[in-house]
Coordinates of C-alpha atoms and ligand atoms in Angstrom, one line a residue:
M116 CA -93.6 49.7 -59.3
T117 CA -94.3 48.3 -55.9
S118 CA -94.1 44.6 -55.8
P119 CA -97.4 42.9 -54.7
N120 CA -95.7 41.5 -51.6
L121 CA -94.4 44.8 -50.5
L122 CA -97.9 46.3 -51.1
K123 CA -99.4 43.5 -49.0
T124 CA -96.8 44.1 -46.2
L125 CA -97.4 47.9 -46.2
T126 CA -101.2 47.3 -46.1
A127 CA -100.8 45.0 -43.1
V128 CA -98.6 47.5 -41.3
V129 CA -101.1 50.3 -41.9
L130 CA -104.0 48.1 -40.8
L131 CA -102.1 47.1 -37.7
L132 CA -101.4 50.8 -36.8
L133 CA -105.0 51.6 -37.5
G134 CA -106.1 48.7 -35.4
T135 CA -103.8 49.7 -32.5
F136 CA -105.1 53.3 -32.7
N137 CA -108.8 52.1 -32.7
S138 CA -108.2 49.6 -29.9
K139 CA -106.4 52.3 -27.9
L140 CA -109.3 54.7 -28.4
A141 CA -111.8 52.0 -27.6
Q142 CA -109.7 51.1 -24.6
A143 CA -109.8 54.7 -23.5
Q144 CA -112.7 53.4 -21.5
S145 CA -111.7 52.5 -18.0
A146 CA -111.1 48.9 -17.0
L147 CA -114.6 47.2 -16.7
L148 CA -116.0 47.4 -13.1
Q149 CA -116.6 43.8 -12.0
N150 CA -120.3 43.4 -11.1
A151 CA -121.0 47.0 -12.1
P152 CA -124.8 46.8 -11.5
Q153 CA -124.1 46.4 -7.8
R154 CA -122.7 50.0 -7.9
R155 CA -125.5 51.6 -9.7
V156 CA -126.6 54.9 -8.2
L157 CA -128.6 56.3 -11.1
S158 CA -130.4 54.4 -13.9
L159 CA -130.6 56.1 -17.2
N160 CA -133.1 53.6 -18.6
G161 CA -136.2 55.2 -20.0
S162 CA -137.1 57.7 -22.6
W163 CA -134.2 59.1 -24.7
N164 CA -134.6 61.6 -27.5
Y165 CA -133.3 60.4 -30.8
I166 CA -132.3 61.8 -34.3
I167 CA -132.0 59.5 -37.3
D168 CA -128.9 60.5 -39.2
P169 CA -128.1 58.3 -42.2
Y170 CA -125.7 60.9 -43.6
E171 CA -123.9 61.3 -40.3
N172 CA -124.7 65.0 -40.5
G173 CA -124.2 65.3 -36.8
F174 CA -120.7 63.9 -36.9
Y175 CA -119.0 65.2 -40.1
D176 CA -119.1 68.6 -41.7
Y177 CA -120.0 68.8 -45.4
R178 CA -116.4 68.1 -46.3
R179 CA -116.6 64.9 -44.3
E180 CA -114.3 66.2 -41.5
A181 CA -115.3 64.9 -38.1
F182 CA -116.5 67.8 -35.9
D183 CA -115.0 66.2 -32.8
Q184 CA -111.6 66.1 -34.4
S185 CA -111.7 69.7 -35.3
K186 CA -109.7 72.4 -33.4
S187 CA -112.8 73.5 -31.4
G188 CA -114.1 69.9 -31.1
K189 CA -117.6 71.5 -31.6
G190 CA -120.2 71.5 -34.2
G191 CA -121.7 68.0 -33.9
Y192 CA -125.0 67.0 -32.5
Y193 CA -123.2 66.0 -29.3
D194 CA -123.1 69.8 -28.4
N195 CA -126.8 69.6 -27.9
Q196 CA -126.9 73.2 -28.9
K197 CA -129.8 75.5 -28.1
P198 CA -130.5 79.0 -29.6
S199 CA -129.0 81.6 -27.3
S200 CA -132.1 83.8 -27.5
T201 CA -135.7 83.5 -28.5
Q202 CA -135.2 85.0 -31.9
E203 CA -133.4 81.7 -32.8
E204 CA -131.2 83.8 -35.2
E205 CA -128.4 81.1 -35.0
L206 CA -128.7 78.4 -37.6
I207 CA -129.1 75.2 -35.6
E208 CA -130.6 72.4 -37.7
Y209 CA -131.4 69.9 -34.9
D210 CA -133.0 69.9 -31.5
F211 CA -133.0 66.8 -29.4
D212 CA -135.6 68.1 -26.9
K213 CA -138.1 68.7 -29.7
S214 CA -137.3 65.4 -31.4
Q215 CA -139.1 62.1 -30.8
A216 CA -138.1 59.7 -28.0
M217 CA -137.8 55.9 -27.7
Q218 CA -137.4 53.5 -24.8
I219 CA -133.9 52.5 -23.7
P220 CA -132.8 49.7 -23.3
G221 CA -134.3 48.8 -26.6
D222 CA -133.1 48.3 -30.2
W223 CA -134.6 50.8 -32.7
N224 CA -135.7 48.2 -35.2
S225 CA -138.5 46.8 -33.1
Q226 CA -139.7 50.2 -31.7
R227 CA -140.4 52.0 -35.0
P228 CA -141.8 50.3 -38.1
E229 CA -139.8 52.6 -40.3
L230 CA -136.6 51.5 -38.6
L231 CA -137.2 47.7 -38.9
Y232 CA -134.4 47.4 -41.6
Y233 CA -132.5 50.6 -40.7
E234 CA -128.8 50.3 -40.8
G235 CA -126.8 53.5 -40.0
T236 CA -126.5 56.1 -37.3
I237 CA -129.0 57.2 -34.8
W238 CA -128.2 59.8 -32.1
F239 CA -129.6 59.5 -28.6
K240 CA -129.7 62.1 -25.9
K241 CA -130.5 61.8 -22.2
S242 CA -130.4 64.6 -19.6
F243 CA -130.0 63.7 -16.0
N244 CA -129.4 65.3 -12.6
L245 CA -126.5 64.0 -10.5
T246 CA -124.5 66.1 -8.1
P247 CA -121.1 64.5 -7.7
K248 CA -119.8 64.0 -4.1
A249 CA -116.3 64.7 -3.0
G250 CA -114.2 61.5 -2.7
K251 CA -116.3 59.5 -5.1
R252 CA -115.8 58.4 -8.7
Y253 CA -118.6 58.1 -11.3
F254 CA -118.8 55.7 -14.3
L255 CA -121.2 55.8 -17.2
Y256 CA -122.0 52.2 -18.0
F257 CA -123.8 50.7 -21.0
G258 CA -124.6 47.0 -21.0
A259 CA -124.3 47.1 -24.8
I260 CA -124.6 49.4 -27.9
N261 CA -124.8 47.7 -31.3
Y262 CA -122.4 48.2 -33.1
E263 CA -120.1 51.2 -33.1
S264 CA -120.7 54.0 -30.6
H265 CA -119.2 57.5 -29.9
T266 CA -120.2 58.8 -26.5
Y267 CA -120.1 62.3 -25.2
L268 CA -120.9 63.9 -21.8
N269 CA -121.8 67.6 -21.6
G270 CA -120.4 68.0 -25.1
K271 CA -117.0 66.3 -24.3
K272 CA -116.0 63.1 -26.0
L273 CA -115.7 60.1 -23.8
G274 CA -114.6 57.6 -26.4
M275 CA -115.5 55.2 -29.2
H276 CA -116.4 51.6 -28.8
K277 CA -116.8 48.7 -31.3
G278 CA -118.7 45.5 -30.5
G279 CA -122.4 45.1 -30.2
F280 CA -122.7 42.8 -27.2
T281 CA -120.1 43.8 -24.5
P282 CA -120.3 46.5 -21.8
I283 CA -119.0 50.0 -22.4
Q284 CA -117.8 52.1 -19.4
Y285 CA -116.3 55.6 -19.1
D286 CA -115.0 57.4 -16.0
I287 CA -117.0 60.7 -16.0
T288 CA -115.9 62.0 -12.6
S289 CA -114.1 65.0 -13.9
L290 CA -116.8 65.9 -16.5
L291 CA -119.9 66.0 -14.3
N292 CA -121.4 69.5 -13.7
P293 CA -121.1 70.4 -10.1
S294 CA -124.6 71.9 -10.4
G295 CA -125.9 68.5 -11.2
G296 CA -127.4 69.2 -14.6
N297 CA -125.8 66.9 -17.3
F298 CA -126.5 65.4 -20.6
V299 CA -125.1 62.3 -22.4
V300 CA -125.2 61.9 -26.2
V301 CA -124.5 58.7 -28.0
K302 CA -123.9 58.2 -31.7
A303 CA -124.9 54.5 -32.4
D304 CA -124.2 53.0 -35.8
N305 CA -125.2 49.4 -36.7
T306 CA -123.8 49.5 -40.2
R307 CA -122.3 46.1 -41.1
R308 CA -118.8 46.0 -42.4
P309 CA -116.6 43.2 -43.8
E310 CA -113.7 43.9 -41.4
E311 CA -115.9 43.9 -38.2
V312 CA -116.9 41.2 -35.7
P313 CA -119.4 39.9 -36.7
T314 CA -118.9 40.6 -40.4
I315 CA -121.5 41.6 -42.9
N316 CA -123.3 38.3 -43.1
T317 CA -125.1 36.8 -40.1
D318 CA -128.2 34.7 -39.5
W319 CA -129.8 37.1 -36.9
W320 CA -131.4 40.5 -37.0
N321 CA -129.0 43.4 -37.0
Y322 CA -130.7 45.2 -34.1
G323 CA -129.2 48.6 -33.6
G324 CA -128.9 51.0 -30.7
I325 CA -128.6 50.9 -27.0
T326 CA -129.9 47.5 -26.3
R327 CA -129.0 46.9 -22.7
D328 CA -129.2 48.8 -19.4
V329 CA -127.6 52.2 -19.0
F330 CA -126.6 53.5 -15.6
I331 CA -124.2 55.6 -13.6
A332 CA -122.1 53.6 -11.0
E333 CA -120.5 55.3 -8.0
T334 CA -117.3 54.1 -6.2
P335 CA -115.0 55.6 -3.6
D336 CA -111.9 57.3 -5.0
T337 CA -109.9 54.0 -4.4
Y338 CA -112.2 51.1 -5.2
I339 CA -112.3 47.4 -6.0
V340 CA -112.2 47.4 -9.8
D341 CA -112.0 43.7 -10.3
Y342 CA -112.1 40.4 -8.5
K343 CA -112.2 36.6 -9.2
V344 CA -113.5 34.2 -6.5
Q345 CA -113.7 30.6 -7.8
L346 CA -112.4 27.2 -7.0
A347 CA -108.8 26.5 -8.0
K348 CA -108.6 24.5 -11.2
G349 CA -109.8 20.9 -10.5
D350 CA -109.7 21.4 -6.7
A351 CA -113.0 21.4 -4.8
K352 CA -111.4 22.2 -1.5
T353 CA -109.5 25.4 -2.3
L354 CA -110.9 28.9 -3.2
S355 CA -108.5 30.9 -5.3
G356 CA -108.6 34.3 -7.0
Y357 CA -107.7 37.9 -6.5
V358 CA -109.0 41.3 -5.7
Q359 CA -107.7 44.2 -7.8
L360 CA -107.7 47.8 -6.5
S361 CA -108.0 50.8 -8.8
G362 CA -105.2 53.2 -9.4
E363 CA -101.4 52.8 -9.4
G364 CA -99.2 51.6 -6.7
K365 CA -101.7 50.6 -4.1
A366 CA -99.2 48.2 -2.3
G367 CA -99.8 47.1 1.2
Q368 CA -103.5 47.9 1.2
T369 CA -105.7 45.6 3.4
V370 CA -108.3 43.6 1.5
S371 CA -111.0 41.4 3.1
L372 CA -112.8 38.4 1.7
N373 CA -115.8 37.2 3.7
I374 CA -118.1 34.2 3.0
A375 CA -119.9 34.1 6.3
E376 CA -121.9 30.9 5.6
V377 CA -118.8 28.8 5.6
G378 CA -116.8 30.7 8.0
I379 CA -114.3 32.1 5.5
K380 CA -112.9 35.5 6.6
Q381 CA -109.6 36.2 4.9
T382 CA -107.6 39.4 5.2
M383 CA -104.7 40.0 2.8
K384 CA -102.4 42.8 1.6
T385 CA -102.1 44.1 -2.0
D386 CA -98.9 43.9 -4.0
A387 CA -97.2 46.7 -5.8
D388 CA -99.8 46.5 -8.6
G389 CA -102.7 46.9 -6.1
R390 CA -103.6 43.2 -6.4
A391 CA -104.3 40.8 -3.5
S392 CA -104.2 37.2 -4.6
F393 CA -105.5 34.4 -2.3
S394 CA -105.8 30.6 -2.0
V395 CA -108.1 29.6 0.9
P396 CA -109.0 26.2 2.1
A397 CA -112.8 25.7 1.7
R398 CA -113.9 22.4 3.2
K399 CA -117.6 23.0 3.9
L400 CA -118.8 24.3 0.5
T401 CA -121.9 22.8 -1.1
L402 CA -120.8 22.6 -4.7
W403 CA -122.9 24.4 -7.4
S404 CA -124.6 22.2 -10.0
P405 CA -127.8 22.3 -12.1
Q406 CA -129.5 20.1 -9.5
T407 CA -128.2 22.2 -6.5
P408 CA -127.5 25.7 -7.8
K409 CA -126.0 26.8 -4.5
L410 CA -124.9 30.4 -4.4
Y411 CA -122.9 32.0 -1.5
A412 CA -123.0 35.6 -0.4
V413 CA -119.5 36.8 -1.0
S414 CA -118.3 40.2 0.5
L415 CA -115.2 42.0 -0.5
S416 CA -113.9 45.1 1.1
S417 CA -110.9 47.4 1.2
G418 CA -110.6 50.8 2.8
G419 CA -113.8 52.6 2.2
D420 CA -115.0 50.3 -0.5
A421 CA -117.2 47.1 -0.2
I422 CA -119.0 45.0 -2.8
Q423 CA -121.2 41.9 -2.6
D424 CA -121.8 39.2 -5.0
K425 CA -123.6 35.8 -5.1
I426 CA -121.2 33.2 -6.3
G427 CA -121.4 29.4 -6.9
F428 CA -118.4 27.1 -6.6
R429 CA -117.9 24.0 -8.8
T430 CA -115.2 22.3 -10.8
I431 CA -115.4 21.5 -14.5
Q432 CA -113.0 19.4 -16.5
T433 CA -112.7 16.8 -19.2
K434 CA -111.3 13.4 -18.6
G435 CA -110.8 11.4 -21.8
Q436 CA -114.2 11.6 -23.5
D437 CA -116.1 12.5 -20.3
I438 CA -117.0 15.9 -19.0
L439 CA -116.8 16.0 -15.2
L440 CA -118.8 18.4 -13.1
N441 CA -117.6 18.3 -9.5
G442 CA -115.8 15.1 -10.5
K443 CA -118.9 13.3 -11.8
P444 CA -119.6 12.5 -15.5
I445 CA -122.5 14.6 -16.9
F446 CA -124.5 14.7 -20.1
M447 CA -125.1 18.3 -21.2
R448 CA -128.8 18.5 -22.1
G449 CA -128.8 21.8 -23.9
I450 CA -130.5 24.1 -26.3
S451 CA -129.2 27.0 -28.3
M452 CA -130.7 30.5 -27.7
H453 CA -130.5 34.0 -29.2
D454 CA -130.8 37.1 -27.0
E455 CA -134.4 37.7 -28.2
N456 CA -137.8 37.1 -26.6
P457 CA -139.9 36.0 -29.6
L458 CA -143.1 37.3 -27.9
I459 CA -141.7 40.9 -27.8
P460 CA -139.7 41.3 -31.0
G461 CA -136.3 42.8 -30.6
R462 CA -133.3 42.3 -28.3
A463 CA -134.4 40.9 -25.0
R464 CA -134.8 43.9 -22.8
G465 CA -134.5 42.7 -19.2
E466 CA -134.9 40.1 -16.5
G467 CA -138.5 39.2 -17.3
D468 CA -137.6 38.2 -20.9
L469 CA -134.6 36.3 -19.9
R470 CA -136.2 34.4 -17.0
M471 CA -139.1 33.4 -19.3
M472 CA -136.6 32.0 -21.9
L473 CA -134.7 30.1 -19.3
T474 CA -137.9 28.7 -17.8
W475 CA -138.8 27.3 -21.3
A476 CA -135.3 25.7 -21.3
K477 CA -136.0 24.1 -17.9
E478 CA -139.4 22.9 -19.1
L479 CA -137.6 21.2 -22.0
G480 CA -135.5 19.3 -19.4
C481 CA -132.3 21.2 -20.0
N482 CA -129.4 21.6 -17.7
F483 CA -127.4 23.6 -20.3
V484 CA -127.9 26.6 -22.7
R485 CA -125.7 27.7 -25.6
L486 CA -125.9 31.5 -25.6
A487 CA -125.3 32.0 -29.3
H488 CA -123.5 33.7 -31.1
Y489 CA -122.3 36.7 -29.0
P490 CA -122.0 37.7 -25.3
H491 CA -125.5 37.8 -23.7
N492 CA -126.8 40.1 -21.1
E493 CA -125.0 39.9 -17.7
I494 CA -128.4 39.4 -16.1
M495 CA -128.8 36.1 -18.2
L496 CA -125.6 34.8 -16.6
K497 CA -126.7 35.5 -13.1
L498 CA -130.1 33.9 -13.8
A499 CA -128.3 30.8 -15.1
D500 CA -126.4 30.7 -11.9
E501 CA -129.6 31.0 -9.9
M502 CA -131.7 28.6 -12.0
G503 CA -129.0 25.9 -12.4
L504 CA -128.2 26.0 -16.1
L505 CA -124.7 25.4 -17.5
V506 CA -123.7 28.0 -20.1
W507 CA -121.8 28.0 -23.4
A508 CA -120.7 31.7 -23.9
E509 CA -119.4 32.9 -27.3
V510 CA -117.9 35.8 -29.2
P511 CA -119.4 36.6 -32.7
V512 CA -116.5 35.3 -34.7
Y513 CA -119.0 34.0 -37.1
W514 CA -118.7 32.7 -40.7
T515 CA -116.5 34.7 -43.0
I516 CA -114.5 37.0 -40.8
A517 CA -111.6 39.1 -42.2
W518 CA -109.0 36.7 -40.9
E519 CA -106.0 38.6 -42.2
N520 CA -106.9 42.0 -40.8
P521 CA -104.9 42.7 -37.6
A522 CA -107.6 45.2 -36.4
T523 CA -110.3 42.5 -36.8
Y524 CA -108.2 40.1 -34.7
Q525 CA -107.7 42.8 -32.0
N526 CA -111.4 43.5 -32.0
A527 CA -112.3 39.8 -31.6
E528 CA -109.7 39.5 -28.8
T529 CA -111.1 42.6 -27.0
Q530 CA -114.6 41.2 -27.2
L531 CA -113.3 37.8 -25.9
S532 CA -111.5 39.5 -23.0
D533 CA -114.6 41.5 -22.1
L534 CA -116.8 38.4 -22.3
I535 CA -114.4 36.5 -19.9
S536 CA -114.0 39.6 -17.6
V537 CA -117.8 39.9 -17.1
G538 CA -118.4 36.1 -16.8
K539 CA -115.5 34.8 -14.8
N540 CA -117.3 34.6 -11.5
R541 CA -120.4 32.8 -12.9
A542 CA -120.4 29.1 -11.9
S543 CA -122.9 28.5 -14.7
I544 CA -120.4 29.3 -17.5
V545 CA -118.4 26.2 -18.3
I546 CA -117.5 26.9 -21.9
W547 CA -115.8 29.8 -23.7
S548 CA -116.5 29.5 -27.4
V549 CA -114.2 31.4 -29.8
G550 CA -116.5 31.2 -32.8
N551 CA -119.0 29.5 -35.0
E552 CA -118.8 27.7 -38.4
T553 CA -115.7 29.4 -39.7
P554 CA -114.5 28.2 -43.2
L555 CA -111.1 26.3 -43.2
S556 CA -108.0 28.2 -44.2
E557 CA -104.5 28.9 -42.7
P558 CA -105.4 32.5 -41.7
R559 CA -108.6 31.3 -40.0
L560 CA -106.7 28.6 -38.1
K561 CA -104.1 31.2 -36.9
F562 CA -106.8 33.7 -35.9
M563 CA -109.0 31.1 -34.1
S564 CA -106.2 29.2 -32.4
N565 CA -104.8 32.5 -31.1
L566 CA -108.2 33.3 -29.7
A567 CA -108.3 29.8 -28.0
K568 CA -104.9 30.4 -26.5
K569 CA -106.0 33.9 -25.3
A570 CA -109.1 32.4 -23.7
R571 CA -107.0 29.8 -21.9
S572 CA -104.5 32.4 -20.7
L573 CA -107.3 34.5 -19.3
D574 CA -109.1 31.6 -17.7
D575 CA -107.7 28.0 -17.5
T576 CA -110.6 26.7 -15.3
R577 CA -113.2 26.5 -18.1
M578 CA -113.4 24.4 -21.3
I579 CA -112.6 26.1 -24.7
S580 CA -114.7 25.3 -27.7
A581 CA -116.0 26.4 -31.1
A582 CA -118.4 25.0 -33.7
L583 CA -116.0 23.1 -36.0
E584 CA -116.3 22.3 -39.7
L585 CA -117.3 18.8 -40.9
H586 CA -117.2 17.1 -44.4
R587 CA -119.1 14.2 -45.8
T588 CA -117.9 11.4 -48.1
P589 CA -120.1 9.3 -50.6
D590 CA -120.0 6.4 -48.1
N591 CA -122.2 8.5 -45.8
V592 CA -119.5 9.1 -43.3
I593 CA -119.4 12.5 -41.6
H594 CA -115.8 13.4 -40.9
V595 CA -114.6 15.8 -38.2
D596 CA -110.9 16.6 -38.6
D597 CA -111.0 20.4 -38.5
P598 CA -107.4 21.3 -37.4
L599 CA -108.8 23.9 -35.0
G600 CA -110.0 20.9 -32.9
E601 CA -106.4 20.4 -31.7
F602 CA -106.6 23.6 -29.7
L603 CA -110.0 22.9 -28.1
D604 CA -111.2 20.9 -25.1
L605 CA -114.3 19.7 -26.8
T606 CA -115.3 18.5 -30.3
S607 CA -118.3 20.6 -31.3
I608 CA -120.1 20.6 -34.7
N609 CA -123.2 22.0 -36.2
E610 CA -124.7 19.3 -38.5
Y611 CA -127.9 19.7 -40.4
A612 CA -128.6 16.2 -41.7
G613 CA -132.2 16.0 -42.8
W614 CA -132.5 19.8 -43.4
Y615 CA -129.7 21.2 -45.5
W616 CA -128.4 17.9 -46.8
G617 CA -128.8 14.1 -46.4
G618 CA -132.3 13.7 -47.7
K619 CA -135.5 13.2 -45.7
P620 CA -135.5 12.8 -41.9
S621 CA -136.1 9.0 -42.3
E622 CA -132.9 8.7 -44.5
I623 CA -130.4 10.3 -42.2
T624 CA -129.7 7.3 -40.0
K625 CA -127.5 6.1 -42.9
Y626 CA -124.8 8.4 -41.6
T627 CA -122.0 7.4 -39.3
F628 CA -119.3 9.6 -37.8
D629 CA -115.5 9.6 -38.1
I630 CA -114.2 12.0 -35.4
K631 CA -110.5 12.6 -35.3
Y632 CA -110.3 13.8 -31.7
K633 CA -110.8 11.6 -28.6
K634 CA -112.4 14.4 -26.7
P635 CA -116.0 14.9 -25.4
V636 CA -118.4 15.6 -28.3
I637 CA -121.1 18.3 -28.1
I638 CA -123.4 18.6 -31.1
S639 CA -123.7 22.4 -31.0
E640 CA -126.4 22.6 -33.6
F641 CA -128.9 20.4 -35.5
G642 CA -132.5 21.2 -36.5
G643 CA -134.9 22.2 -39.2
D644 CA -137.6 24.8 -39.7
A645 CA -141.3 24.3 -38.9
L646 CA -144.1 26.8 -39.2
A647 CA -146.1 26.2 -36.0
G648 CA -149.6 25.0 -36.9
Y649 CA -148.6 23.9 -40.4
H650 CA -149.2 20.1 -40.5
G651 CA -148.4 17.4 -43.0
D652 CA -146.6 14.1 -43.0
A653 CA -142.9 13.4 -42.0
N654 CA -141.8 14.3 -45.5
T655 CA -143.7 17.6 -45.7
R656 CA -140.9 20.2 -45.4
W657 CA -141.8 23.2 -43.1
S658 CA -144.4 21.1 -41.3
E659 CA -144.3 20.3 -37.6
E660 CA -144.3 16.6 -38.5
Y661 CA -141.2 17.0 -40.6
Q662 CA -139.3 18.7 -37.7
E663 CA -140.6 16.1 -35.3
A664 CA -139.3 13.3 -37.6
L665 CA -136.0 15.1 -38.0
Y666 CA -135.5 15.2 -34.2
V667 CA -136.4 11.5 -33.8
N668 CA -133.9 10.5 -36.5
Q669 CA -131.2 12.9 -35.5
L670 CA -131.3 11.5 -31.9
K671 CA -131.0 8.0 -33.3
M672 CA -128.1 8.9 -35.6
L673 CA -126.3 10.8 -32.9
G674 CA -126.6 7.8 -30.5
G675 CA -123.9 6.2 -32.7
I676 CA -121.3 8.7 -31.4
S677 CA -119.5 7.0 -28.5
G678 CA -118.0 10.2 -27.2
L679 CA -121.4 12.1 -27.3
R680 CA -121.6 14.1 -24.0
G681 CA -124.1 16.8 -24.9
M682 CA -126.0 18.8 -27.5
T683 CA -127.6 22.2 -28.0
P684 CA -130.1 21.8 -30.9
W685 CA -130.9 24.8 -33.0
I686 CA -132.9 26.5 -31.4
L687 CA -135.2 27.2 -28.4
A688 CA -137.5 29.7 -30.1
D689 CA -138.1 31.1 -33.6
F690 CA -136.1 34.3 -34.1
R691 CA -136.0 37.2 -36.5
A692 CA -133.5 36.7 -39.3
T693 CA -133.2 39.0 -42.3
R694 CA -131.9 36.2 -44.6
R695 CA -135.1 34.2 -44.1
Q696 CA -137.4 35.4 -46.8
H697 CA -140.0 32.7 -47.7
P698 CA -143.3 34.6 -47.7
V699 CA -145.3 31.7 -46.3
Y700 CA -143.1 29.8 -44.0
Q701 CA -140.5 32.4 -42.8
N702 CA -141.5 36.1 -43.2
G703 CA -138.2 37.2 -41.8
F704 CA -138.1 34.6 -39.1
N705 CA -135.8 31.6 -38.8
R706 CA -138.3 28.9 -37.8
K707 CA -136.0 26.3 -36.4
G708 CA -137.4 27.1 -32.9
L709 CA -139.0 24.3 -30.8
I710 CA -141.2 27.1 -29.7
S711 CA -142.9 29.5 -32.2
S712 CA -142.7 33.3 -32.3
T713 CA -146.1 33.3 -30.4
G714 CA -144.9 30.9 -27.7
V715 CA -146.5 27.7 -29.0
K716 CA -144.5 24.5 -28.4
K717 CA -144.1 22.5 -31.6
K718 CA -144.3 18.7 -31.8
A719 CA -140.5 18.4 -31.9
F720 CA -140.3 20.1 -28.4
Y721 CA -141.8 17.0 -26.9
V722 CA -139.4 14.6 -28.7
L723 CA -136.4 16.4 -27.2
Q724 CA -138.1 16.7 -23.8
E725 CA -138.6 12.9 -23.7
Y726 CA -135.0 12.2 -24.8
Y727 CA -133.7 14.6 -22.0
R728 CA -135.9 12.9 -19.5
Q729 CA -134.2 9.6 -20.4
M730 CA -130.7 11.1 -20.3
A731 CA -131.4 12.7 -16.9
Q732 CA -132.5 9.3 -15.7
K733 CA -129.3 7.7 -17.0
Y734 CA -126.8 10.2 -15.8
D735 CA -128.5 11.8 -12.7
G736 CA -130.6 8.9 -11.7
K737 CA -133.6 11.1 -11.3
Ligands
GCU99 C1 -125.9 27.8 -38.7 C2 -125.6 28.9 -37.7 C3 -126.9 29.5 -37.1 C4 -128.0 29.6 -38.2 C5 -128.3 28.1 -38.5 C6 -129.4 28.0 -39.5 O1 -125.4 26.6 -38.1 O2 -124.7 28.6 -36.7 O3 -126.6 30.8 -36.7 O4 -129.1 30.3 -37.7 O5 -127.2 27.4 -39.0 O6 -129.0 27.8 -40.7 O7 -130.6 28.1 -39.1

């Protein structure tokens, strides 16, 4: 009889091996190209044929054996098989070209009424013409596929990826048809599973499919795969970073860094790993800030490769209970946001959606946005740089994650590494958040503190945070002593006094705070639902007046926190959420938005807008 402990150990070992295998397969994809959109030669956005496959008929045979693991590797929908003659005597029970099409990027839930709640597999196929050139490399790049994807080019498997919000990239150079005719097939599966990241329960819509841009990037054979160009930690006078060439053993290669506007022209040599690190005096820089979102044209080149980026330079650090941007104390006037334009249901699809959302945030008087609860579109980060909005960026380690599953941790760490890889040159990003509202336990503390350490090892120039847990005592004290707080630079909490607990809005000013950590405090969420146009008095739940009174009293209550240095109330706009079922007030929407799902500003919008006007006056003197 196996003892329970031995069984537990064996299970952990098996899970670890499985996790390693999965992460290896997932990492079969090439190292993410930094600023990949700059290298786009062919967009694959547009109409993709699709096949709905809830039984995964196109992936497994009737004995549940994966076709692409069979000896021939054939038999799945990814072959994109066609009858060899007009008699159609072969039995082929699918045909992409005769199937329906939908628009990519775009989740399937919002494109077909019958798919609004669909969770499972849908196959996508796109044919394209690209004649590969000698001396070039080609990468197939997806901005995101939610949640698990298996991707094939011309019938050959490229790899599997997990994670619904981070880029996916495959080197397809050797698989492109010299004739130019090619086809890509994707198996996208948004099934929720307890051991995934996020887990099965979230308060947002489980939009499935290819939800961000798809394109083919071209580089020279030896290319600049990665780079970081930022100010050295806490030093506004020194640029530091690195340029990483592709391939092995590229020692002694010449790399140039050029920022013409401030007369920086640096030439350096790569080390045995193909990396050229630099530390360059930078005296004449205009530092990036929300008031002056100055971006510089940065050019990097090596051999036959060159890439340009627009980068802002600023320092961010904490000092006691202050947050210093470029050495000056700031108050972070924020708002939380999902990656969803309420006016066009579904995942936000492109720059127009994102620019509109950020314009709403600016109208509110924000200098800060919390991009909840997962990595947002890379376009959003570049817009925040351009429009002058500080960013809280986050991985979907949300609620009840499988803390003791090694594969789950590996998955979370991979998503965090990809989040930081994509965002490390964006001045707007000042906070990496390793999760949200996770229940206290030893395994959770180990999981989250390891993520915090990993984030700091990848980037020690930004603040590390997470929405911590709080608890209340009968004497109306809100206590914040979550042990995870030891590992973070900020104390952030989601507190819903006046909505989920604490009585009516007028009663919540009875609360005071007892916060263990002497660090800057950011209230990462507060709020309440209001159905736009539904009116009552300050005690009528769901009315605009209730939400307005809640904001008035929340701001009074929070004024009692001496270390308060920012907030990101929940949330800019109403958003789709499967858990929100009330047939009158919700209808599948979380209504905590300050702006309704039809773009109407609710009364509480103006309460926060006035508060932010006063805070801007106090901190920025404007
Ligand atoms: C939580 C959670 C959000 C959720 C919100 C709510 O704090 O972080 O994702 O939508 O509360 O209950 O509306």
